[in-house]
PDB file of C-alpha atoms in Angstrom:
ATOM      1  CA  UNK A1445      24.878  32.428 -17.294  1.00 46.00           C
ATOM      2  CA  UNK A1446      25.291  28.537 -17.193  1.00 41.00           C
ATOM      3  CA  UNK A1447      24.701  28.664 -13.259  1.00 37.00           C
ATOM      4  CA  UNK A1448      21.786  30.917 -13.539  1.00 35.00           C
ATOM      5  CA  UNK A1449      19.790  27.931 -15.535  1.00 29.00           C
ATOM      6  CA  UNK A1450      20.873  25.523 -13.629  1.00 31.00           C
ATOM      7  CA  UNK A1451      19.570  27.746 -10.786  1.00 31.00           C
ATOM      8  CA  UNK A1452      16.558  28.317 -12.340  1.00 31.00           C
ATOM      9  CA  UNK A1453      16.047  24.431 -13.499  1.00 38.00           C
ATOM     10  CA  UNK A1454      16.472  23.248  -9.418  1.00 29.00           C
ATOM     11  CA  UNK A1455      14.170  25.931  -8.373  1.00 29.00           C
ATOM     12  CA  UNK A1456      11.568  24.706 -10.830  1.00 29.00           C
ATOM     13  CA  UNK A1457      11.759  21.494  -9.773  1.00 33.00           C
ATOM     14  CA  UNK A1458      11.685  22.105  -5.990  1.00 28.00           C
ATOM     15  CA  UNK A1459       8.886  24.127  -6.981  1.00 29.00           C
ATOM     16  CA  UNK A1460       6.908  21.119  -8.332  1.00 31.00           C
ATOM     17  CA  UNK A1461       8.251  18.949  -6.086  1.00 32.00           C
ATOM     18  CA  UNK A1462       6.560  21.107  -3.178  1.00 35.00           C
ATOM     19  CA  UNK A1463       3.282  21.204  -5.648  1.00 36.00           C
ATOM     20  CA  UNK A1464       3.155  17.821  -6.042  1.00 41.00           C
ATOM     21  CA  UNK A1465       3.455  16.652  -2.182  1.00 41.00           C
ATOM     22  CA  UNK A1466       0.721  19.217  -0.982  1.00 39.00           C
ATOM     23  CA  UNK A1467      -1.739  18.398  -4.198  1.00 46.00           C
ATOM     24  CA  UNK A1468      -1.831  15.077  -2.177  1.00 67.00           C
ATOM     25  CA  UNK A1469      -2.656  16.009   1.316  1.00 51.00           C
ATOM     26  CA  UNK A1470       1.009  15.497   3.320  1.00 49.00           C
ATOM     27  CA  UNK A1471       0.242  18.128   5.339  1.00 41.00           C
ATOM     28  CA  UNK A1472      -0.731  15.003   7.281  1.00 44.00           C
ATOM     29  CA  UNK A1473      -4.777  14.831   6.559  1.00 49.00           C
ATOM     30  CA  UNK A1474      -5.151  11.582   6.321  1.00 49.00           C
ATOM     31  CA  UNK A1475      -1.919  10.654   5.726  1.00 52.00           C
ATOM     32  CA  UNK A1476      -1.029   6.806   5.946  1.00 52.00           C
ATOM     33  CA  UNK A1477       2.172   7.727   7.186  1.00 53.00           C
ATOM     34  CA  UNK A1478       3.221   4.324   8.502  1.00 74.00           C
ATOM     35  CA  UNK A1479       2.502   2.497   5.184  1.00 91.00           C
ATOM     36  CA  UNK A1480       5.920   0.673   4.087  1.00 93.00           C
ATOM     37  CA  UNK A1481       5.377   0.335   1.083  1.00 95.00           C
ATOM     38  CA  UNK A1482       3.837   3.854  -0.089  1.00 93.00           C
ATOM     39  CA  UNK A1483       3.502   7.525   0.392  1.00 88.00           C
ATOM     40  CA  UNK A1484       0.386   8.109  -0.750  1.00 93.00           C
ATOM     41  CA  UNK A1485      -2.188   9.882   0.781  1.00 91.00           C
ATOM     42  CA  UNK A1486      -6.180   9.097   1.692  1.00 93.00           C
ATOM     43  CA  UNK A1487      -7.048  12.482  -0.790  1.00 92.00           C
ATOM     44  CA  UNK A1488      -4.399  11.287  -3.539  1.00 93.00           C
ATOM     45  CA  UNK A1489      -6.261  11.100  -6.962  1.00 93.00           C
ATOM     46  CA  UNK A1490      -5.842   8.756  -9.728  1.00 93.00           C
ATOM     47  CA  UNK A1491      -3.349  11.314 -11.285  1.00 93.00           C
ATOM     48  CA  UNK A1492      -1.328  11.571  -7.987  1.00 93.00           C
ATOM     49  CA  UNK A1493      -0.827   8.328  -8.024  1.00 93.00           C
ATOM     50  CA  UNK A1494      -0.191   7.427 -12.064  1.00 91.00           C
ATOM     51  CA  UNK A1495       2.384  10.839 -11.727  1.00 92.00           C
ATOM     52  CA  UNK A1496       3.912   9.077  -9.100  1.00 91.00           C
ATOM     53  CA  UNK A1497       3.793   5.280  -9.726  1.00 92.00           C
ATOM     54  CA  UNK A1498       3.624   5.696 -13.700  1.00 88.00           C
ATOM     55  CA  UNK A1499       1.200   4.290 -16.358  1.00 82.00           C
ATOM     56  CA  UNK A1500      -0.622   1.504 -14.837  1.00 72.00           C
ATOM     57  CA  UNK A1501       0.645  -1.842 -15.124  1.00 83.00           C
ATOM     58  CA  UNK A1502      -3.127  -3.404 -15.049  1.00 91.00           C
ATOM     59  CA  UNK A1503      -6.362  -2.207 -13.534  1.00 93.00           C
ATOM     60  CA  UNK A1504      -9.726  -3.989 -13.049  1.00 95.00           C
ATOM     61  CA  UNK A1505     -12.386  -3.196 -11.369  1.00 96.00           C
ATOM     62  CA  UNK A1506     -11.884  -2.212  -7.463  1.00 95.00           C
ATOM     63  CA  UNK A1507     -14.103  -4.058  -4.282  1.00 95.00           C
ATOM     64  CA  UNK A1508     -14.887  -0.373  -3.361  1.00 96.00           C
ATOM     65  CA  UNK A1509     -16.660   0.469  -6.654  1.00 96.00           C
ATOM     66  CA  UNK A1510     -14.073   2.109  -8.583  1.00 96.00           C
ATOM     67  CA  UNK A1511     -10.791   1.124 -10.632  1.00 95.00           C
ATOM     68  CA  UNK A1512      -8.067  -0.989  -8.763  1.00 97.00           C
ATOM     69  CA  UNK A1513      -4.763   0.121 -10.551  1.00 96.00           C
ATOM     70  CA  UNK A1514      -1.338  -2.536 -10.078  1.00 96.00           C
ATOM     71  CA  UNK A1515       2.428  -1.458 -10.800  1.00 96.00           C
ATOM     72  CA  UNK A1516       4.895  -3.517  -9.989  1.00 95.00           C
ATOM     73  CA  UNK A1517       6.577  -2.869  -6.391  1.00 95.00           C
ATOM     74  CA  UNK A1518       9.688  -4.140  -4.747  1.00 96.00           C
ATOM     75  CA  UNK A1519       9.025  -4.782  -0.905  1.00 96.00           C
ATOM     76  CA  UNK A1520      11.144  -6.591   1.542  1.00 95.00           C
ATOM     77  CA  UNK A1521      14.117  -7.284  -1.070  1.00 95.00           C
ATOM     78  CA  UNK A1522      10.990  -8.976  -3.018  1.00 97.00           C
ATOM     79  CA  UNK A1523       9.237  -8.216  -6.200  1.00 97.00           C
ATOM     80  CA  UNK A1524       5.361  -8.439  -6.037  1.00 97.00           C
ATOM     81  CA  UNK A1525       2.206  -5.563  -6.750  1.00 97.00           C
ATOM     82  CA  UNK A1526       1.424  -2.476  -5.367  1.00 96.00           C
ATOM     83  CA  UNK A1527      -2.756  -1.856  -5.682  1.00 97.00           C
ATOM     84  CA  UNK A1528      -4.680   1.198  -5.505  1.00 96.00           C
ATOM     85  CA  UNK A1529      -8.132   0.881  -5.084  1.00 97.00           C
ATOM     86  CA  UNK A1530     -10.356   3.680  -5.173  1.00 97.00           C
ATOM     87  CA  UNK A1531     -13.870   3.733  -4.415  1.00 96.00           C
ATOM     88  CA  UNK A1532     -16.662   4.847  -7.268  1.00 95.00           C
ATOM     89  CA  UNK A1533     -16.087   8.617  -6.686  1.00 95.00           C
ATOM     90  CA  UNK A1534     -12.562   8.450  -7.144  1.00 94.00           C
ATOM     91  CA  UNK A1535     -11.374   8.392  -3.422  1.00 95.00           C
ATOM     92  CA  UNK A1536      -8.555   6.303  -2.452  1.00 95.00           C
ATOM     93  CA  UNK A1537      -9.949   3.402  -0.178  1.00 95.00           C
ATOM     94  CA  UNK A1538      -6.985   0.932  -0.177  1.00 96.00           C
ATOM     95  CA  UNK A1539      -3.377   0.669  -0.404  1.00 96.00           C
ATOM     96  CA  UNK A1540      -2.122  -3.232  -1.027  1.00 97.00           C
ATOM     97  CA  UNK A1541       1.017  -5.207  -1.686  1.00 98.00           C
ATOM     98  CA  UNK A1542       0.642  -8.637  -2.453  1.00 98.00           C
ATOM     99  CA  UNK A1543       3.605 -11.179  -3.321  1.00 98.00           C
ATOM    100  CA  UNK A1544       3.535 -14.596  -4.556  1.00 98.00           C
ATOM    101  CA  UNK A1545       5.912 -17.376  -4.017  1.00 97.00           C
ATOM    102  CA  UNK A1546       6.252 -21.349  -5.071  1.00 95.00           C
ATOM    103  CA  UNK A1547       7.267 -21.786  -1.259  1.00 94.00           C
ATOM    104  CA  UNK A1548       5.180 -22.293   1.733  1.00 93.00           C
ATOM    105  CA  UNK A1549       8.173 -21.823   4.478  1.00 94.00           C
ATOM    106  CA  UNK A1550       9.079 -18.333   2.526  1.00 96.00           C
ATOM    107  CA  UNK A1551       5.723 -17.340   2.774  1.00 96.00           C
ATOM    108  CA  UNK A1552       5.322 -17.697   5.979  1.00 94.00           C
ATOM    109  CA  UNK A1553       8.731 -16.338   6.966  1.00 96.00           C
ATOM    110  CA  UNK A1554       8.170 -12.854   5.155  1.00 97.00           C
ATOM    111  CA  UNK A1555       4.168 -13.248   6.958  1.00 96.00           C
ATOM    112  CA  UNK A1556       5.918 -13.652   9.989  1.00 95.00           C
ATOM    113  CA  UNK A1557       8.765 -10.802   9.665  1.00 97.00           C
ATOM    114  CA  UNK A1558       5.511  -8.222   9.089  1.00 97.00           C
ATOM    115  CA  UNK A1559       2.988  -9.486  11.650  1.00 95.00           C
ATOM    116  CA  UNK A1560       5.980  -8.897  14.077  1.00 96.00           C
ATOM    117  CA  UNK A1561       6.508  -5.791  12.586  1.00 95.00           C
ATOM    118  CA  UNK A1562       2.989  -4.350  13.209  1.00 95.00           C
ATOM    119  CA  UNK A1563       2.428  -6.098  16.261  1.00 95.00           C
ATOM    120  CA  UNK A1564       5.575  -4.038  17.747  1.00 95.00           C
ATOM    121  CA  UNK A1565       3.759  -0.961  16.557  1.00 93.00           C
ATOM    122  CA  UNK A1566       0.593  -1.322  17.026  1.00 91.00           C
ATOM    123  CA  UNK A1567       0.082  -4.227  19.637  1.00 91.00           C
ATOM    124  CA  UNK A1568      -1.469  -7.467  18.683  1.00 88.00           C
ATOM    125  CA  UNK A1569      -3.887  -7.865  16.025  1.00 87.00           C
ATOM    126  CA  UNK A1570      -7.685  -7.613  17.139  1.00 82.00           C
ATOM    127  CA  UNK A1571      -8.633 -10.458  14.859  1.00 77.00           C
ATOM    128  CA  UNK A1572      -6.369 -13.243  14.077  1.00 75.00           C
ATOM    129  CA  UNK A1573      -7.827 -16.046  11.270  1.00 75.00           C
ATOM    130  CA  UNK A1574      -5.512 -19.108  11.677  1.00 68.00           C
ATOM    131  CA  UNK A1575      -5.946 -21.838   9.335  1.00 71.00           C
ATOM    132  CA  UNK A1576      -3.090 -24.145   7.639  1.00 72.00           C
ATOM    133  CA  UNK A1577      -3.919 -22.419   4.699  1.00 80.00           C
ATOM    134  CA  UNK A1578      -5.341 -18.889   5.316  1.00 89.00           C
ATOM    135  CA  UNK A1579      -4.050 -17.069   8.203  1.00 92.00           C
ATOM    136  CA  UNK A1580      -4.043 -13.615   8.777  1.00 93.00           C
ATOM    137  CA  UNK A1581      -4.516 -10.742  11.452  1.00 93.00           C
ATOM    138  CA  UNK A1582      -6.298  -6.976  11.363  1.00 94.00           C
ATOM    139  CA  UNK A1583      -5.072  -4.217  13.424  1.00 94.00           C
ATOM    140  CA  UNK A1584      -8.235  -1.672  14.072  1.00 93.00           C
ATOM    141  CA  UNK A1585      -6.866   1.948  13.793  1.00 91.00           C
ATOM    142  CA  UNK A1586      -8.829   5.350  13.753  1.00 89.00           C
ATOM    143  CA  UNK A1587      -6.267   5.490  11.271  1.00 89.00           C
ATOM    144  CA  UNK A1588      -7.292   3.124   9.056  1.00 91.00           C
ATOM    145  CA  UNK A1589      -7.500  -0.665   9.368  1.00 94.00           C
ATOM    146  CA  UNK A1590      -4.420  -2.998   8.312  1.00 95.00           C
ATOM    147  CA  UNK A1591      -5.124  -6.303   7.125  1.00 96.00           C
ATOM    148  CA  UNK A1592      -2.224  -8.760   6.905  1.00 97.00           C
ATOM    149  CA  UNK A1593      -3.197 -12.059   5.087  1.00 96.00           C
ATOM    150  CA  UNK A1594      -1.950 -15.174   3.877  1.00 96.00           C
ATOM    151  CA  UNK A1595      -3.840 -17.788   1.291  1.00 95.00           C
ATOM    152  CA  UNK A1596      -2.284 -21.307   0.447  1.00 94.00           C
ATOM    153  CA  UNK A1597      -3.904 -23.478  -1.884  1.00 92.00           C
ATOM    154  CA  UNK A1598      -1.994 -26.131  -4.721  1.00 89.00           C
ATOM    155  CA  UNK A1599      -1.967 -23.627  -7.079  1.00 90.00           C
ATOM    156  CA  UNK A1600      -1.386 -20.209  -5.089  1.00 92.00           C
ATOM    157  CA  UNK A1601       0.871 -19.082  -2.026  1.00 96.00           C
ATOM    158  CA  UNK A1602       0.417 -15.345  -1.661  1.00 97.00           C
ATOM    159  CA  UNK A1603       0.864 -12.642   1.169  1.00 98.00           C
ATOM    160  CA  UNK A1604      -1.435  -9.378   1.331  1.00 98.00           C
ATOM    161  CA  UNK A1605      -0.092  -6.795   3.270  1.00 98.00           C
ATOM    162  CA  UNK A1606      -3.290  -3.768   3.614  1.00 97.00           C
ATOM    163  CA  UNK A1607      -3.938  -0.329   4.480  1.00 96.00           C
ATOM    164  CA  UNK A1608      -7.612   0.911   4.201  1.00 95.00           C
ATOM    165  CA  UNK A1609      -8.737   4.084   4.454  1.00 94.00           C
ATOM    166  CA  UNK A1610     -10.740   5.286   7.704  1.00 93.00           C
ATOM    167  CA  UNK A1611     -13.939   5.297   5.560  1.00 92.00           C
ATOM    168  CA  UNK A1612     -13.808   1.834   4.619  1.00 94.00           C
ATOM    169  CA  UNK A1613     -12.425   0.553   7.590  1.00 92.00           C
ATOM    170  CA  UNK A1614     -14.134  -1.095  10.538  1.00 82.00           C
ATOM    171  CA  UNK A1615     -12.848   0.666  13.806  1.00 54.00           C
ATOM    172  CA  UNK A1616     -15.858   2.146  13.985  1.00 46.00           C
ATOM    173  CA  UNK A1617     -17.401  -0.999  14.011  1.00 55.00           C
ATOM    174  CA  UNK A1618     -15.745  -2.490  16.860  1.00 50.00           C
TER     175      UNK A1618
END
């Protein structure tokens, strides 16, 4: 009898495993699936992603017109933010991970480490902004842009690693 429920418990939970993964479009629609630091999918809701991530950690309002919800993400053996911004009908527009860091040579080693990165992927970035103090580079995808940036000022030192959606990115643009 014991085995049967424990049968019965995996099978229920393979069963929402399966439910949850195809609620979110990884049959491959969409599917950011070269994003490091995230699963999600372009038709994930607000619910896929707070069943996933958890309660938020903050939220404020998004640059796409909706709510920008934060958890706390380890990435690279470092602890920073994970960002979901969805547009004002709900959509997911932009994955993020940003870090901070009190040093200007780790910053630009961990920039470094994930330009290279997505430069062996994709090839080199189609825009490149470098500054002292603001560098960064863009890789135009059908995809979905990435946008890899770096901001130093007295106060601040943060990376922004970025994956937008194809409807807010620009390789249409281009």
């Amino acid at each position: 009898m014991r085995s049967r429920v424990f049968l019965l418990e995996v099978l229920v939970c393979l069963l929402f495993t399966a439910t949850g993964l195809c609620a979110c479009g990884a049959s491959g629609d969409g599917h950011p699936a070269d994003c490091p630091f995230s699963h999600m999918t372009w038709t994930c809701s607000v619910s896929d992603v707070v069943a996933e991530e958890g309660e938020e950690h903050g939220s404020y309002d998004s640059v796409y017109g909706g709510v920008c919800y934060t958890y706390p993400k380890e990435f690279e053996g470092r602890a920073g933010t994970v960002k979901y911004m969805f547009d004002g009908d709900e959509h997911l527009a932009a994955m993020a991970w940003t870090w901070e860091t009190d040093s200007q040579e780790e910053l630009a080693e961990l920039y470094d480490a994930i330009y290279a990165s997505v430069s062996a992927r994709y090839g080199e970035s189609g825009y490149s902004a470098g500054h002292q103090t603001n560098y960064g580079g863009v890789w135009y995808r059908d995809s979905g842009d990435i946008i890899l940036s770096a901001m130093i000022t007295s106060e601040l030192k943060a990376l922004q690693y970025s994956y937008l959606s194809p409807a807010v990115s620009h390789a249409a643009d281009q």
